[in-house]
Short mmCIF file of C-alpha atoms in Angstrom, two decimals:
data_model
loop_
_atom_site.label_atom_id
_atom_site.label_comp_id
_atom_site.label_asym_id
_atom_site.label_seq_id
_atom_site.Cartn_x
_atom_site.Cartn_y
_atom_site.Cartn_z
CA MET A 766 -22.71 -66.51 -7.58
CA SER A 767 -22.46 -66.73 -11.34
CA SER A 768 -20.08 -69.42 -12.38
CA GLN A 769 -19.95 -68.83 -16.11
CA LEU A 770 -17.03 -67.27 -17.90
CA LYS A 771 -18.20 -64.06 -19.55
CA PRO A 772 -17.31 -63.48 -22.33
CA PRO A 773 -16.01 -66.84 -23.57
CA VAL A 774 -12.43 -67.19 -24.81
CA SER A 775 -11.88 -65.30 -28.03
CA GLN A 776 -9.17 -64.03 -30.33
CA ALA A 777 -8.55 -61.15 -27.96
CA ASP A 778 -7.16 -63.60 -25.38
CA HIS A 779 -3.64 -64.89 -24.95
CA GLU A 780 -3.65 -68.66 -25.16
CA GLN A 781 -1.37 -71.66 -25.06
CA GLY A 782 -2.57 -74.81 -26.75
CA THR A 783 -5.37 -74.96 -29.27
CA ALA A 784 -9.13 -74.68 -29.30
CA ALA A 785 -9.20 -78.39 -30.13
CA ALA A 786 -7.90 -79.23 -26.62
CA SER A 787 -10.48 -80.96 -24.42
CA ILE A 788 -9.72 -78.94 -21.29
CA GLU A 789 -9.82 -75.15 -21.40
CA ILE A 790 -8.37 -73.44 -18.34
CA VAL A 791 -8.77 -69.68 -17.97
CA GLU A 792 -6.87 -67.97 -15.16
CA TYR A 793 -7.67 -64.50 -13.87
CA GLY A 794 -4.38 -63.47 -12.37
CA ASP A 795 -2.33 -60.63 -10.94
CA PHE A 796 1.40 -60.53 -11.68
CA GLN A 797 2.30 -59.35 -8.19
CA CYS A 798 0.08 -61.76 -6.30
CA SER A 799 2.16 -64.43 -4.58
CA TYR A 800 -0.65 -67.00 -4.81
CA CYS A 801 -0.60 -66.49 -8.58
CA GLY A 802 3.19 -66.93 -8.51
CA ALA A 803 2.71 -70.29 -6.81
CA ALA A 804 -0.09 -71.21 -9.23
CA TYR A 805 2.19 -70.42 -12.18
CA LEU A 806 4.41 -73.40 -11.32
CA VAL A 807 1.42 -75.71 -10.90
CA ILE A 808 -0.02 -74.68 -14.27
CA LYS A 809 3.35 -75.50 -15.85
CA LYS A 810 3.13 -78.98 -14.29
CA ILE A 811 -0.43 -79.41 -15.54
CA GLN A 812 0.68 -78.47 -19.04
CA GLN A 813 3.57 -80.94 -18.83
CA VAL A 814 1.39 -83.80 -17.64
CA PHE A 815 -1.61 -83.23 -19.88
CA GLY A 816 0.15 -81.77 -22.91
CA ASN A 817 -2.07 -80.91 -25.84
CA GLN A 818 -5.24 -81.77 -23.93
CA ILE A 819 -4.87 -78.35 -22.30
CA ARG A 820 -5.68 -74.94 -23.66
CA PHE A 821 -4.54 -72.27 -21.20
CA VAL A 822 -5.68 -68.64 -21.24
CA PHE A 823 -4.52 -65.84 -18.95
CA ARG A 824 -6.64 -62.76 -18.28
CA ASN A 825 -5.51 -59.75 -16.28
CA PHE A 826 -7.01 -59.11 -12.89
CA PRO A 827 -4.64 -56.64 -11.20
CA LEU A 828 -5.52 -55.68 -7.61
CA THR A 829 -3.69 -52.39 -7.84
CA GLU A 830 -4.41 -51.04 -4.37
CA VAL A 831 -2.65 -53.94 -2.69
CA HIS A 832 -0.24 -54.69 -5.54
CA PRO A 833 1.10 -51.39 -6.88
CA GLN A 834 3.26 -53.15 -9.52
CA ALA A 835 0.46 -55.35 -10.86
CA THR A 836 -0.82 -53.07 -13.61
CA ILE A 837 2.57 -52.07 -14.97
CA ALA A 838 3.56 -55.74 -15.06
CA ALA A 839 0.36 -56.58 -16.94
CA THR A 840 1.13 -53.70 -19.31
CA ALA A 841 4.62 -55.07 -19.94
CA ALA A 842 3.22 -58.49 -20.83
CA GLU A 843 0.68 -56.92 -23.20
CA ALA A 844 3.39 -54.73 -24.72
CA ALA A 845 5.56 -57.82 -25.24
CA ALA A 846 2.56 -59.42 -26.97
CA GLN A 847 2.77 -56.67 -29.58
CA GLN A 848 6.12 -58.25 -30.47
CA HIS A 849 4.80 -61.81 -30.18
CA LYS A 850 6.49 -62.47 -26.84
CA TYR A 851 3.50 -62.49 -24.48
CA TRP A 852 4.12 -65.84 -22.83
CA GLU A 853 7.86 -65.29 -22.61
CA MET A 854 7.22 -62.07 -20.66
CA HIS A 855 4.42 -63.64 -18.62
CA ASP A 856 6.76 -66.45 -17.55
CA LEU A 857 9.75 -64.22 -16.83
CA ILE A 858 7.65 -61.96 -14.61
CA TYR A 859 6.36 -64.88 -12.54
CA GLU A 860 9.82 -66.41 -12.33
CA ASN A 861 11.23 -63.13 -11.00
CA GLN A 862 8.22 -61.93 -9.07
CA ALA A 863 10.21 -60.71 -6.07
CA GLU A 864 12.19 -58.26 -8.23
CA LEU A 865 9.15 -56.67 -9.83
CA ASN A 866 9.41 -52.95 -10.59
CA GLU A 867 9.24 -50.76 -13.67
CA GLY A 868 12.98 -50.68 -14.37
CA PHE A 869 13.19 -54.43 -14.06
CA LEU A 870 10.39 -54.88 -16.62
CA TYR A 871 12.46 -52.92 -19.14
CA GLN A 872 15.41 -55.21 -18.36
CA LEU A 873 13.22 -58.21 -19.06
CA ALA A 874 12.15 -56.67 -22.36
CA GLU A 875 15.79 -56.33 -23.30
CA GLN A 876 16.53 -59.87 -22.18
CA LEU A 877 13.75 -61.06 -24.52
CA GLY A 878 15.28 -59.13 -27.38
CA LEU A 879 12.30 -56.85 -27.77
CA GLU A 880 12.74 -53.76 -29.85
CA THR A 881 13.17 -51.10 -27.19
CA THR A 882 11.60 -48.07 -28.86
CA LYS A 883 8.49 -49.98 -29.78
CA PHE A 884 8.24 -51.56 -26.31
CA GLU A 885 8.53 -48.16 -24.63
CA LYS A 886 5.86 -46.74 -26.88
CA ASP A 887 3.52 -49.69 -26.29
CA MET A 888 4.00 -49.32 -22.51
CA GLN A 889 2.19 -45.96 -22.88
CA ASP A 890 -0.47 -47.24 -25.26
CA GLN A 891 -4.03 -46.49 -24.11
CA SER A 892 -5.44 -49.46 -25.99
CA ILE A 893 -3.34 -51.75 -23.80
CA GLN A 894 -4.79 -50.12 -20.68
CA ALA A 895 -8.25 -50.61 -22.17
CA LYS A 896 -7.49 -54.30 -22.74
CA ILE A 897 -6.40 -54.73 -19.11
CA GLU A 898 -9.55 -52.98 -17.89
CA SER A 899 -11.76 -55.03 -20.12
CA ASP A 900 -10.13 -58.21 -18.75
CA PHE A 901 -10.80 -56.94 -15.23
CA GLU A 902 -14.40 -56.11 -16.00
CA SER A 903 -15.00 -59.51 -17.55
CA GLY A 904 -13.60 -61.00 -14.34
CA MET A 905 -16.07 -59.00 -12.26
CA ARG A 906 -18.94 -60.20 -14.41
CA SER A 907 -17.75 -63.79 -14.27
CA GLY A 908 -17.68 -63.69 -10.46
CA VAL A 909 -13.92 -63.67 -9.90
CA SER A 910 -13.49 -63.63 -6.14
CA GLY A 911 -9.77 -63.10 -5.75
CA THR A 912 -6.59 -64.10 -7.53
CA PRO A 913 -6.00 -66.54 -8.97
CA THR A 914 -9.50 -67.62 -10.02
CA PHE A 915 -9.76 -70.44 -12.55
CA PHE A 916 -12.47 -71.35 -15.03
CA VAL A 917 -12.50 -74.84 -16.51
CA ASN A 918 -14.42 -75.23 -19.76
CA GLY A 919 -16.25 -72.01 -18.97
CA GLU A 920 -17.29 -72.94 -15.41
CA LYS A 921 -15.81 -71.30 -12.34
CA PHE A 922 -13.57 -73.74 -10.46
CA ASP A 923 -13.82 -73.54 -6.68
CA GLY A 924 -10.25 -74.07 -5.64
CA GLY A 925 -6.63 -73.20 -6.24
CA ALA A 926 -4.17 -74.50 -8.81
CA GLU A 927 -3.24 -77.59 -6.75
CA ASP A 928 -6.92 -78.50 -6.41
CA LEU A 929 -7.25 -78.07 -10.15
CA PHE A 930 -4.30 -80.40 -10.75
CA ASP A 931 -5.83 -82.99 -8.39
CA MET A 932 -9.19 -82.75 -10.12
CA LEU A 933 -7.62 -83.28 -13.54
CA LYS A 934 -5.58 -86.25 -12.31
CA GLU A 935 -8.67 -87.80 -10.75
CA ASN A 936 -10.70 -87.37 -13.92
CA ALA A 937 -7.92 -88.90 -15.99
CA ALA A 938 -7.56 -91.93 -13.70
CA MET B 1269 -31.99 -62.35 5.95
CA LEU B 1270 -34.02 -59.43 4.67
CA GLN B 1271 -35.25 -59.89 1.13
CA LYS B 1272 -35.92 -57.77 -1.94
CA GLY B 1273 -38.73 -55.26 -1.51
CA THR B 1274 -38.15 -54.75 2.23
CA LYS B 1275 -37.41 -51.28 3.50
CA ALA B 1276 -33.79 -51.24 4.63
CA PRO B 1277 -33.49 -50.82 8.43
CA GLU B 1278 -31.95 -47.53 9.56
CA PHE B 1279 -28.47 -47.59 10.99
CA GLU B 1280 -25.94 -45.20 12.37
CA LEU B 1281 -22.47 -46.62 12.88
CA SER B 1282 -19.01 -45.19 13.27
CA SER B 1283 -16.53 -45.75 10.48
CA GLY B 1284 -12.80 -46.40 10.56
CA ASP B 1285 -12.08 -42.71 10.14
CA GLY B 1286 -14.23 -41.77 13.09
CA GLU B 1287 -17.26 -40.40 11.23
CA ASN B 1288 -20.78 -41.51 12.04
CA ILE B 1289 -22.49 -42.86 8.95
CA SER B 1290 -26.20 -43.51 8.63
CA LEU B 1291 -28.52 -44.90 5.99
CA GLN B 1292 -29.89 -41.39 5.47
CA ASP B 1293 -26.51 -40.27 4.15
CA PHE B 1294 -27.07 -42.39 1.05
CA LYS B 1295 -30.47 -41.12 0.03
CA GLY B 1296 -30.52 -40.53 -3.73
CA LYS B 1297 -27.72 -43.04 -4.29
CA ASN B 1298 -27.68 -46.78 -4.68
CA LEU B 1299 -25.98 -48.34 -1.70
CA ILE B 1300 -24.10 -51.62 -1.60
CA MET B 1301 -23.75 -53.03 1.92
CA ALA B 1302 -21.20 -55.80 2.24
CA PHE B 1303 -21.40 -57.57 5.58
CA TYR B 1304 -18.36 -59.74 6.31
CA PRO B 1305 -17.09 -61.78 9.25
CA ALA B 1306 -13.84 -60.01 10.12
CA ASP B 1307 -11.05 -57.68 9.08
CA TRP B 1308 -7.68 -59.22 8.19
CA SER B 1309 -8.47 -62.22 6.05
CA PRO B 1310 -5.68 -63.19 3.59
CA VAL B 1311 -5.01 -60.47 1.02
CA CYS B 1312 -5.56 -61.99 -2.41
CA SER B 1313 -8.84 -63.62 -1.53
CA ASP B 1314 -10.04 -60.72 0.58
CA GLU B 1315 -13.49 -59.53 -0.36
CA MET B 1316 -12.95 -55.94 0.77
CA ALA B 1317 -9.68 -55.64 -1.18
CA LEU B 1318 -11.51 -57.05 -4.20
CA PHE B 1319 -14.46 -54.66 -4.02
CA ASN B 1320 -12.04 -51.79 -3.44
CA GLU B 1321 -10.80 -52.24 -7.01
CA MET B 1322 -14.35 -52.07 -8.34
CA LEU B 1323 -15.55 -48.76 -6.94
CA LYS B 1324 -15.30 -46.98 -10.27
CA TYR B 1325 -17.45 -49.65 -11.91
CA PHE B 1326 -20.02 -49.33 -9.12
CA SER B 1327 -20.06 -45.56 -9.49
CA LYS B 1328 -21.19 -45.96 -13.11
CA TYR B 1329 -24.46 -47.09 -11.55
CA GLU B 1330 -24.49 -44.26 -9.01
CA ALA B 1331 -23.68 -46.78 -6.35
CA VAL B 1332 -21.46 -46.48 -3.31
CA LEU B 1333 -20.14 -49.23 -1.08
CA VAL B 1334 -19.84 -49.72 2.66
CA GLY B 1335 -18.38 -52.71 4.47
CA VAL B 1336 -19.85 -53.81 7.81
CA SER B 1337 -18.38 -56.12 10.44
CA VAL B 1338 -18.35 -56.34 14.23
CA ASP B 1339 -14.74 -55.15 14.40
CA SER B 1340 -14.13 -51.89 16.24
CA LYS B 1341 -13.47 -48.62 14.46
CA TRP B 1342 -9.79 -48.81 15.47
CA CYS B 1343 -9.45 -52.22 13.91
CA HIS B 1344 -11.24 -50.95 10.78
CA GLN B 1345 -8.89 -47.98 10.66
CA ALA B 1346 -5.76 -50.14 10.66
CA PHE B 1347 -7.22 -52.64 8.21
CA SER B 1348 -8.43 -49.94 5.86
CA LYS B 1349 -5.04 -48.28 5.90
CA SER B 1350 -3.15 -51.49 5.21
CA ARG B 1351 -5.33 -52.32 2.20
CA ASN B 1352 -5.71 -48.74 0.87
CA LEU B 1353 -9.47 -49.02 1.03
CA HIS B 1354 -11.36 -46.09 -0.51
CA PHE B 1355 -14.75 -46.77 1.04
CA PRO B 1356 -15.94 -46.73 4.66
CA LEU B 1357 -15.91 -49.75 6.94
CA LEU B 1358 -18.64 -49.54 9.57
CA ALA B 1359 -18.22 -50.88 13.08
CA ASP B 1360 -21.25 -52.92 14.17
CA PHE B 1361 -19.47 -53.09 17.50
CA GLU B 1362 -21.70 -51.75 20.27
CA PRO B 1363 -24.22 -53.19 20.87
CA LYS B 1364 -22.38 -55.94 19.08
CA GLY B 1365 -23.97 -57.04 15.82
CA GLU B 1366 -27.12 -54.98 16.33
CA ILE B 1367 -27.37 -53.89 12.68
CA SER B 1368 -26.32 -57.26 11.32
CA LYS B 1369 -29.15 -58.78 13.37
CA LYS B 1370 -31.64 -56.27 11.97
CA TYR B 1371 -30.63 -57.28 8.45
CA GLY B 1372 -30.83 -60.94 9.43
CA VAL B 1373 -27.17 -61.66 8.77
CA TYR B 1374 -25.67 -62.32 12.22
CA ASP B 1375 -24.04 -65.62 13.10
CA GLU B 1376 -24.87 -66.13 16.81
CA LYS B 1377 -22.49 -69.05 17.16
CA GLU B 1378 -19.42 -67.31 15.78
CA GLY B 1379 -20.39 -63.88 17.06
CA THR B 1380 -19.73 -62.26 13.70
CA SER B 1381 -21.69 -60.95 10.73
CA ASP B 1382 -22.40 -63.43 7.97
CA ARG B 1383 -20.87 -62.82 4.56
CA ALA B 1384 -23.82 -61.13 2.91
CA LEU B 1385 -24.56 -58.51 0.28
CA PHE B 1386 -27.39 -56.01 -0.04
CA VAL B 1387 -28.11 -53.57 -2.83
CA ILE B 1388 -30.37 -50.79 -1.54
CA ASP B 1389 -32.00 -48.45 -4.02
CA LYS B 1390 -32.17 -44.66 -3.92
CA GLU B 1391 -35.40 -44.76 -1.90
CA GLY B 1392 -33.91 -47.01 0.76
CA VAL B 1393 -35.60 -50.23 -0.36
CA ILE B 1394 -33.67 -53.49 -0.64
CA ALA B 1395 -33.39 -54.32 -4.34
CA TRP B 1396 -31.28 -57.47 -3.98
CA SER B 1397 -29.73 -59.51 -1.22
CA TYR B 1398 -27.45 -62.49 -1.14
CA LEU B 1399 -26.08 -64.70 1.61
CA SER B 1400 -22.74 -66.25 0.72
CA PRO B 1401 -21.81 -69.77 1.84
CA VAL B 1402 -19.35 -69.79 4.77
CA GLY B 1403 -15.78 -69.21 3.61
CA THR B 1404 -16.77 -68.29 0.06
CA ASN B 1405 -16.00 -64.86 -1.24
CA PRO B 1406 -18.99 -63.96 -3.42
CA GLY B 1407 -17.38 -61.79 -6.10
CA ALA B 1408 -19.19 -58.81 -7.58
CA ASP B 1409 -21.19 -60.23 -10.47
CA GLY B 1410 -24.44 -60.39 -8.46
CA ILE B 1411 -24.01 -56.79 -7.36
CA LEU B 1412 -23.46 -55.62 -10.93
CA GLU B 1413 -26.49 -57.49 -12.16
CA ALA B 1414 -28.67 -55.97 -9.43
CA LEU B 1415 -27.37 -52.49 -10.25
CA GLU B 1416 -28.01 -53.04 -13.94
CA ASN B 1417 -31.58 -54.09 -13.22
CA LEU B 1418 -32.11 -50.98 -11.11
CA THR B 1419 -30.77 -48.73 -13.83
CA SER B 1420 -32.81 -50.29 -16.63
CA LYS B 1421 -35.93 -50.19 -14.43
CA ASN B 1422 -35.46 -46.47 -13.92
CA ASN B 1423 -35.01 -45.94 -17.64
CA TYR B 1424 -38.34 -47.55 -18.40
CA VAL B 1425 -40.38 -45.77 -15.71
#
């Protein structure tokens, strides 16, 4: 179906790299999805190999009925973002995916040196829930068909993270 | 496959929770019919698990969803339970594929339904249909667009 990213990347998104990068990768992901956990490592490799050519954006697409911890994990990452530690939390969650539960997320917050009272308050913040839902809805409109789904320079990419890596290597060769 | 503007063929099929469900039950609502090849495809790319998360967005357009495959109601029941599905799965099981054939979305070679989507309006007329390439999960953007068109059409009439 539609293969265009809607809406395009904006200030509301969490990004690594700059808008000047030639390759923009947007992932719709779920923190409890094991395929996303595997993709996390591949994205790291892509970032290592292609460096500042890559701008990477992560949008939330929690499949809560099959992954009961997905939304709370997304909330924790967004709450960490309020203290400028989005990517640190994002990475820690994927690196410890098997341990995922609410208590563990608070441990991670502590490990990151987040201010506890503020983190706890942000975990309950309705505007964070609204952000997660708006990510999800944008994924629906963009034709996300499961997690992870990638968009490269605004076009839906038909394949997983390894396929994406292969495509980038081929184009660079 | 049946196209936009065609009257949707009647059906009466049993669901995973043992109820019989017919097209008539959806009169006055928009109905999304998602035909799919089989229960139990891998979780994260599973179309039914995906649509299950979207029910509240569909309901904004007064739309409800049913899934249809040739699996039996017992298979549907187990599948539905394992994925926490909150919409009915219909068993096009006996005679096998009869309804899928009526909608023009039966794969004779594989003996399963195709992966296909229909949006049927409140009067039982097909407003949009889409046949997905084999092995590709279609996502919900086409459904949403069709529902939006239906809603704006009604506003202008």
